[in-house]
Short mmCIF file of C-alpha atoms in Angstrom, two decimals:
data_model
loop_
_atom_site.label_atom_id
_atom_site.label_comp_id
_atom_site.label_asym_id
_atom_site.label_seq_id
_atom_site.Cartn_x
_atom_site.Cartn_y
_atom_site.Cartn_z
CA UNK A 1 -10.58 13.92 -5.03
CA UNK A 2 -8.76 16.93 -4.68
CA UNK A 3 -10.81 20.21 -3.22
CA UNK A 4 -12.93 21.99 -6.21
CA UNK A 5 -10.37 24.11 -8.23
CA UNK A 6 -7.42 22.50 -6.72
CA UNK A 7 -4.47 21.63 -9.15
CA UNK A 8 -2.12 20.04 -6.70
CA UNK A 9 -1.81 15.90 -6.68
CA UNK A 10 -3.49 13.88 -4.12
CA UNK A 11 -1.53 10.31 -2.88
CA UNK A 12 -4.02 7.37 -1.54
CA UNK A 13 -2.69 4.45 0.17
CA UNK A 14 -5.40 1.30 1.43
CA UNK A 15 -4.00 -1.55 3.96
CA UNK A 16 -6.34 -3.60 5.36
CA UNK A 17 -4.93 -4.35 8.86
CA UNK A 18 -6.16 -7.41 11.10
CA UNK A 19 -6.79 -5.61 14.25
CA UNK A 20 -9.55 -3.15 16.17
CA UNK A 21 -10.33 0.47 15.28
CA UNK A 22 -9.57 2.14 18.42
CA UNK A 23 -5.53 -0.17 18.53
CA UNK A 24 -5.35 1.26 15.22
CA UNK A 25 -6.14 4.81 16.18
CA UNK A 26 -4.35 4.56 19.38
CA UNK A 27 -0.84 3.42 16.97
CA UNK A 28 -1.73 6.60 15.14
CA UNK A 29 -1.15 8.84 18.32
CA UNK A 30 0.81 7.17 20.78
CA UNK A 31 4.87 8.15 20.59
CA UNK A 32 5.14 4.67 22.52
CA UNK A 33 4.03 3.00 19.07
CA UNK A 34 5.01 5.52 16.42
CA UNK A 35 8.37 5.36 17.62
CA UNK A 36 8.70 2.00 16.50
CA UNK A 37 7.22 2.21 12.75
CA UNK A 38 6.89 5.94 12.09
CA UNK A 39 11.34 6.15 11.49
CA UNK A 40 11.59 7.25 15.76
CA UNK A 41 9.09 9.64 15.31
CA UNK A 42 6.35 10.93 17.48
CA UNK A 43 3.09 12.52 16.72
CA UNK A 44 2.02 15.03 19.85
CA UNK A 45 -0.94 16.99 20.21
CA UNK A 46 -4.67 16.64 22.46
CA UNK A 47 -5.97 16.04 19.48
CA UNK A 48 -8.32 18.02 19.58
CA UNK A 49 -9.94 19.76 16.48
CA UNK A 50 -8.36 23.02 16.08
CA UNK A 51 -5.46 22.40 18.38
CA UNK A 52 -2.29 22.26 16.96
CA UNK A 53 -0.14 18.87 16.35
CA UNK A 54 3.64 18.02 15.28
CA UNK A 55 6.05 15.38 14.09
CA UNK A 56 8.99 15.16 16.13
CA UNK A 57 11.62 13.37 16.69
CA UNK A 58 10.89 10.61 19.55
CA UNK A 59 14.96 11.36 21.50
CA UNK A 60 15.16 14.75 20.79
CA UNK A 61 12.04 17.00 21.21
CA UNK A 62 13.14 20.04 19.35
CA UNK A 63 13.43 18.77 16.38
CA UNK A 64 10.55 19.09 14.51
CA UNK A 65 9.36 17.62 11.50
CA UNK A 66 5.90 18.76 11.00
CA UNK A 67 3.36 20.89 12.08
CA UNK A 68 -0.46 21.20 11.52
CA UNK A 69 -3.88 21.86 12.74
CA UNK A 70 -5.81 18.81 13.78
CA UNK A 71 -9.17 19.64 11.09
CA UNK A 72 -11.41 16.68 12.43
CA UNK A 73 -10.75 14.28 15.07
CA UNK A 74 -13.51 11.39 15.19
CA UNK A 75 -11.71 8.66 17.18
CA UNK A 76 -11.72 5.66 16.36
CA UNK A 77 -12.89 6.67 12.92
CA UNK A 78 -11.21 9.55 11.33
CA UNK A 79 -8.78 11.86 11.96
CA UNK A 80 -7.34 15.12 9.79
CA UNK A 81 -4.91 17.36 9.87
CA UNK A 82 -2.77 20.25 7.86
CA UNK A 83 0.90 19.20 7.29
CA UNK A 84 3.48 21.40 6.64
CA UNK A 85 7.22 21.53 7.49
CA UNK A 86 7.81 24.05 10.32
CA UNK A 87 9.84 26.60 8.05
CA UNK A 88 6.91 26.83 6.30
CA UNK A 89 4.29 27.22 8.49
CA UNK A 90 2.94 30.35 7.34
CA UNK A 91 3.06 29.78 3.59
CA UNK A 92 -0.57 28.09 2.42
CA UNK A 93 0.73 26.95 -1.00
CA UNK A 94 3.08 24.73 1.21
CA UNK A 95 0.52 23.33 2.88
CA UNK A 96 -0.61 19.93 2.60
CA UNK A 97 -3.76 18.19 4.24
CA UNK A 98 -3.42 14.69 5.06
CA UNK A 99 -6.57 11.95 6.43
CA UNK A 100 -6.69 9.22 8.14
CA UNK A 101 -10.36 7.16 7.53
CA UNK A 102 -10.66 3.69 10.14
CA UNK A 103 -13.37 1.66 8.52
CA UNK A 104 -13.90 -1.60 9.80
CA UNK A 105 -14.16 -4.15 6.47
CA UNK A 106 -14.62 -7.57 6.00
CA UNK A 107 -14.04 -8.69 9.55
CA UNK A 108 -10.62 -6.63 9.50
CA UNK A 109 -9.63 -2.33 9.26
CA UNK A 110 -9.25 -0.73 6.19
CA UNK A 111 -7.21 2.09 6.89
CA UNK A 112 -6.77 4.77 4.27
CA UNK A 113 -4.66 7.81 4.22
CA UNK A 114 -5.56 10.62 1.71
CA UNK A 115 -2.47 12.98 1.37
CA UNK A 116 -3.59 15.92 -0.65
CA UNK A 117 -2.92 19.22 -1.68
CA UNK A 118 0.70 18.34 -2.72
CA UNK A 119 3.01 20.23 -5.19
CA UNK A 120 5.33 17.70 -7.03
CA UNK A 121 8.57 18.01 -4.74
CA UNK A 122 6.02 16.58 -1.66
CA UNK A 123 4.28 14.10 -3.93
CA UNK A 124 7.95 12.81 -4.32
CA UNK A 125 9.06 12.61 -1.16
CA UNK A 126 5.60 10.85 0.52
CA UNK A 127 5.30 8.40 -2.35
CA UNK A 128 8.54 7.18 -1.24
CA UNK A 129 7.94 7.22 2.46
CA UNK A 130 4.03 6.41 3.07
CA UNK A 131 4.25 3.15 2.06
CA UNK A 132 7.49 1.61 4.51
CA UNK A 133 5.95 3.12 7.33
CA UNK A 134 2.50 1.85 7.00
CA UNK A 135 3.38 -1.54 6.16
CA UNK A 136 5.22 -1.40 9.48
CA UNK A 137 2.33 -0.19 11.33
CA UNK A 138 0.29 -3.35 10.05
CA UNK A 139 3.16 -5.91 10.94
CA UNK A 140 3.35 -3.97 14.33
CA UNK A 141 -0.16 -4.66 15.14
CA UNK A 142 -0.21 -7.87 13.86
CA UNK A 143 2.90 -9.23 14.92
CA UNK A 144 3.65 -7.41 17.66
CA UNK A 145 6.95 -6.01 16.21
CA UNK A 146 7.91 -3.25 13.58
CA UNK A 147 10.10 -3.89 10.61
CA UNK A 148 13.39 -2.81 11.97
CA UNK A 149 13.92 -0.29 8.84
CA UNK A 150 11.47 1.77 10.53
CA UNK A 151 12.61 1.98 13.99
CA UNK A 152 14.98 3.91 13.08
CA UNK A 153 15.38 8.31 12.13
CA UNK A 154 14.48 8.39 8.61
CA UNK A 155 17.79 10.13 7.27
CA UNK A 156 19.70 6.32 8.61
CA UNK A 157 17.14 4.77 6.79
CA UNK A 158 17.47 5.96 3.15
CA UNK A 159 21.16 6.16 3.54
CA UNK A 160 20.92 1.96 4.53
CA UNK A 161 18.47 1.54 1.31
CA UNK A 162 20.67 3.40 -0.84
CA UNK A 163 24.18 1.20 -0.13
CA UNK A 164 21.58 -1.78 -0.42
CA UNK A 165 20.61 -1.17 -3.84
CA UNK A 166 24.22 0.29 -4.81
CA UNK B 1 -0.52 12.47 -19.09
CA UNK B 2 0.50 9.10 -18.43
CA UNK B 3 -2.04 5.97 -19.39
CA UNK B 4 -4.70 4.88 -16.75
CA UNK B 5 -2.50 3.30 -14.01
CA UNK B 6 -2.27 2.03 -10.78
CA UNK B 7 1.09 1.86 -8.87
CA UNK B 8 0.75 0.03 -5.06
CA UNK B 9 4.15 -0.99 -2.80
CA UNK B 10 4.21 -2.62 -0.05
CA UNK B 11 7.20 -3.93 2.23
CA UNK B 12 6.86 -7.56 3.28
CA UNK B 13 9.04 -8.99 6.46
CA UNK B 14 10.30 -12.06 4.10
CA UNK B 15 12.52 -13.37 1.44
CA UNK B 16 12.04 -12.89 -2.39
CA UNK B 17 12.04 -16.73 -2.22
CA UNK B 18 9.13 -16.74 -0.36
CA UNK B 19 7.48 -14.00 -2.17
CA UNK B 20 8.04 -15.51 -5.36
CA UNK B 21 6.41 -18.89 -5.03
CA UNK B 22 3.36 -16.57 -2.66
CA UNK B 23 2.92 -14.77 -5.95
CA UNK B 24 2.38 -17.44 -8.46
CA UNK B 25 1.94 -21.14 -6.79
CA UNK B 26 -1.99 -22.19 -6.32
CA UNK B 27 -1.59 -23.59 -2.89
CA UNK B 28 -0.26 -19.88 -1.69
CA UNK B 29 -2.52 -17.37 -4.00
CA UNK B 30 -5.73 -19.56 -2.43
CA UNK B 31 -5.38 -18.23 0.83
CA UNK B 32 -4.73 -14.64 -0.23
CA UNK B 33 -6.66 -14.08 -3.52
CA UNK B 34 -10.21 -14.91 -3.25
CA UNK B 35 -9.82 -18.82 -3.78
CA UNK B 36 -7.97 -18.02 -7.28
CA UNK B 37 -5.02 -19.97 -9.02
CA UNK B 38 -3.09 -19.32 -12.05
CA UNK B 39 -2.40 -21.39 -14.87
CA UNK B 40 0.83 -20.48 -16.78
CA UNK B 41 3.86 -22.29 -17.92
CA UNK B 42 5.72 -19.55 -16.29
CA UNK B 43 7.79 -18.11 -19.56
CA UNK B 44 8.39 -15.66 -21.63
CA UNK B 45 5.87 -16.47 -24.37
CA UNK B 46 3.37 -18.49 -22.18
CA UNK B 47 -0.23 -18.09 -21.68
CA UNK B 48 -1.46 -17.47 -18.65
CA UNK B 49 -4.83 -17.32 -16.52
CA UNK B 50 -6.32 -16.60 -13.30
CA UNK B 51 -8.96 -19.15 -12.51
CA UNK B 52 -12.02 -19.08 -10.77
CA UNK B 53 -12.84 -21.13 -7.84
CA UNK B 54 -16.27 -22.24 -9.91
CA UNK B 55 -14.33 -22.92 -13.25
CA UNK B 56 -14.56 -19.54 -15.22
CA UNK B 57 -11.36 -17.92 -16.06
CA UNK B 58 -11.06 -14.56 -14.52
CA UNK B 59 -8.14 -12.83 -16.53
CA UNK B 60 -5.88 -13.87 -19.19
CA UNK B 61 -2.77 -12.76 -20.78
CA UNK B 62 0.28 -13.71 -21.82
CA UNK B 63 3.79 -13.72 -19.57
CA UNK B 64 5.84 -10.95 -21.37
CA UNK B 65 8.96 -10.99 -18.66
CA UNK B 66 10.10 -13.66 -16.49
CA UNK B 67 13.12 -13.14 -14.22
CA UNK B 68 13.09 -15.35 -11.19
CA UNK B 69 12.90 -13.44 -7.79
CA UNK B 70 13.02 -10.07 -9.42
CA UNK B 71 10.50 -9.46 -11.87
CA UNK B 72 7.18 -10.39 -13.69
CA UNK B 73 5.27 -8.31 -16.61
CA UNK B 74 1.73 -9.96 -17.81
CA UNK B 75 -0.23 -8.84 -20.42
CA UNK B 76 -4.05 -8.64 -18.79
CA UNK B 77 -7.13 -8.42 -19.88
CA UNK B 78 -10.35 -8.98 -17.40
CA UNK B 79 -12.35 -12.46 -19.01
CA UNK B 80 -15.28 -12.04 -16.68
CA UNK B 81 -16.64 -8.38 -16.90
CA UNK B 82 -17.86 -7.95 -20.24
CA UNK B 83 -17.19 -3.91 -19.53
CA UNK B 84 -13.92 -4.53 -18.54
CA UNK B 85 -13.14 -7.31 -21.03
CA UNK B 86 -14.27 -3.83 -23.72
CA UNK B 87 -11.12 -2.00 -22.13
CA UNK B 88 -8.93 -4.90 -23.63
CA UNK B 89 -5.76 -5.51 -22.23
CA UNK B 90 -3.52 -4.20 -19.25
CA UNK B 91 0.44 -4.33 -18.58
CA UNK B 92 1.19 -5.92 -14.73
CA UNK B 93 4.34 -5.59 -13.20
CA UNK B 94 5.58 -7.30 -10.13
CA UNK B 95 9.29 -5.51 -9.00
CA UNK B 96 10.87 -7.28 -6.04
CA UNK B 97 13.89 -5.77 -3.91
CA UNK B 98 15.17 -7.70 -1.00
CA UNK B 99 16.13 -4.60 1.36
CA UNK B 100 17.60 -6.08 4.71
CA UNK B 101 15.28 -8.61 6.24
CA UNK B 102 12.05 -7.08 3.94
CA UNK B 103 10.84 -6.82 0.46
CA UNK B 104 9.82 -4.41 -1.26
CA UNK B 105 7.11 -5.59 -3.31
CA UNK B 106 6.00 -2.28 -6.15
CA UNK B 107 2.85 -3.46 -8.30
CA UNK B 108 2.31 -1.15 -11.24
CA UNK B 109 -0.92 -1.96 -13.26
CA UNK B 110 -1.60 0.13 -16.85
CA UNK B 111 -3.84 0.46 -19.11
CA UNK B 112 -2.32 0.16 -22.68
CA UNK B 113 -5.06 0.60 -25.06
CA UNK B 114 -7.00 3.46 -23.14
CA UNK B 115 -6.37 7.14 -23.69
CA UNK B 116 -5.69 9.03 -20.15
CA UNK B 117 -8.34 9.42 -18.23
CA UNK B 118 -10.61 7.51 -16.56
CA UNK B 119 -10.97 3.11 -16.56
CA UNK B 120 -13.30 1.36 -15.08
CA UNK B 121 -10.69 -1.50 -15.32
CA UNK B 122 -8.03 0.42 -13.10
CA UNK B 123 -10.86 1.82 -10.70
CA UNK B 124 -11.72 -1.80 -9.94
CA UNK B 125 -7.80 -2.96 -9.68
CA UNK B 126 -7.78 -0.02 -7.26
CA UNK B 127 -10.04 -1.20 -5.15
CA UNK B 128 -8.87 -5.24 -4.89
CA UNK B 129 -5.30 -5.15 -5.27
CA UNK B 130 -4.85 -3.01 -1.59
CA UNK B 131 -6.70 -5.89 0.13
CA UNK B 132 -5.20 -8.95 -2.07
CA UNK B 133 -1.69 -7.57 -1.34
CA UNK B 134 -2.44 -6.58 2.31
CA UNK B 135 -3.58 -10.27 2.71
CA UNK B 136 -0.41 -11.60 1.32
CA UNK B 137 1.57 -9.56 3.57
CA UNK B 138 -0.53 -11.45 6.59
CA UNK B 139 -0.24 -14.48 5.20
CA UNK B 140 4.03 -14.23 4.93
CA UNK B 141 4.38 -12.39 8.26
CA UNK B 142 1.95 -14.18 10.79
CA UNK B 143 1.09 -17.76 8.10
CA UNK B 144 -2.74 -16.27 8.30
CA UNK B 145 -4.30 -14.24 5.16
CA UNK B 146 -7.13 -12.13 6.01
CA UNK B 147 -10.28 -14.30 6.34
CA UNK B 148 -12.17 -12.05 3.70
CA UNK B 149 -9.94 -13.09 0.86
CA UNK B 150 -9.50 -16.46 0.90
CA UNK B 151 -13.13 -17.27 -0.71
CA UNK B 152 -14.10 -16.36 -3.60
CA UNK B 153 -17.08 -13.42 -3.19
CA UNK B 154 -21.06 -14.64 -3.47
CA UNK B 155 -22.83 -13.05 -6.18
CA UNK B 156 -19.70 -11.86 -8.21
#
């Protein structure tokens, strides 16, 4: 459900994870875990709503990703932010808006993450990267250990899929 | 606009081997899918059904592609939901990719008789196919499905 008057795409991805609410928040938001399924990425901010968050790279600090405004920060339940790539930062039509809702279901977490507000280059590009990285965040928490795909910067990691399917 | 669809992928620490039989031999789809089995001679051609822990058959359809490891498309139409059942039938597509030590696993379910727009068919794929799949993942990576989906529901 995009906002009212809003013609931009919205993504949705559901996986139901066998853990708590607050380890799967805490994965969300701590470098020490993103690093590992999140392509050697960390997420920093106080998370605080209305403080400002980015997506940098875990080794070397100025390079950043992403940058946003935490909206709504309800740990171990929800969490929002705006999500835009630093170049952009001032454009809204750029701008994307992405949740994260913790709901605890049938004895395990059903985490979804609402991307929305997208234009069709972004829809692209997060259709294709969403899904790797949280299907390593649920075999992190439930096994302890990320895919290996993911552990690594994101640019490595398309290059590797793309001679594997060559 | 594109027919009502749903499109879900999800990377599985495995081997198409194991994915394959996970995705189509009763003693695996048990654990993972609500108590369910399938019935199909595994063909191009062949029927094929999901069945129902207490005898009804859930869906049924017809196996339009067949390519070991790589690829299955069934024709699918809901047997147990007279609303759904109206929609007639759906097109499923299982896509497997070994990448490294993972799978990709992409699951792309369409309507083919409904105009775009909204399906109560696809809005209820939507909601089960995230927690079968998420299950299945469980059940390959740690030998444990999620205890939710390995009975059928009461009351449905």
């Amino acid at each position: 459900m995009g906002r009212p008057g809003s013609q931009k795409a919205e993504y949705v991805y559901v996986i139901y994870i066998e853990t708590t609410p607050e380890k799967l928040w805490h994965a969300l938001i701590d470098p020490e875990m993103t690093k590992d399924y999140w392509g050697r990425h960390a997420n920093r901010s106080d998370w605080k709503p209305g403080s400002p968050w980015r997506h940098e790279d875990y080794d070397n600090a100025s390079s950043v990703r992403v940058v946003g405004t935490v909206l709504e920060s309800e740990a171990p339940r929800r969490l929002a932010l705006t999500w835009v790539s630093p170049e952009n930062a001032s454009d809204p039509a750029k701008t994307s808006r992405v949740t994260f809702q913790i709901d605890p279901m049938f004895g395990s977490v059903r985490l979804t993450v609402t991307h929305e507000d997208l234009d069709d280059e972004m829809l692209r590009a997060i259709s294709g990267g969403w899904p790797p990285i949280l299907s390593s965040l649920k075999t992190l928490l439930e096994t302890g250990a990320s895919m290996p795909m993911t552990r690594r910067p994101w640019k490595g990691r398309q290059e590797t899929e793309q001679k594997g399917a060559a | 606009m594109s027919k009502p669809t749903f499109i879900y992928v999800i990377y599985i620490r495995t081997s198409v081997e194991a994915l394959w039989r996970a995705l189509i031999e009763p003693e695996f789809t048990k654990q993972y899918w609500a108590g369910t089995w399938q019935e199909s001679e595994w063909k191009k051609g062949a029927p094929w059904r999901i069945m129902i822990p207490d005898g009804r058959v859930g869906d049924a359809g017809e196996v339009l592609e067949f390519e070991p490891h790589r690829r299955i498309v069934l024709s699918w139409r809901n047997e147990f939901m007279p609303e759904l059942t109206a929609e007639g039938f759906s097109r499923l597509t299982y896509e497997l990719e070994q990448q490294g030590d993972m799978v990709k696993l992409a699951l792309t379910h369409e309507m083919l008789d409904l105009p775009p727009g909204p399906s109560k068919f696809i809005d209820a794929v939507s909601s089960g196919w995230p927690a079968i799949l998420s299950s299945l993942k469980s059940m390959l990576e740690t030998g444990e499905s999620l205890e939710a989906t390995r009975r059928w529901p009461e009351g449905v």
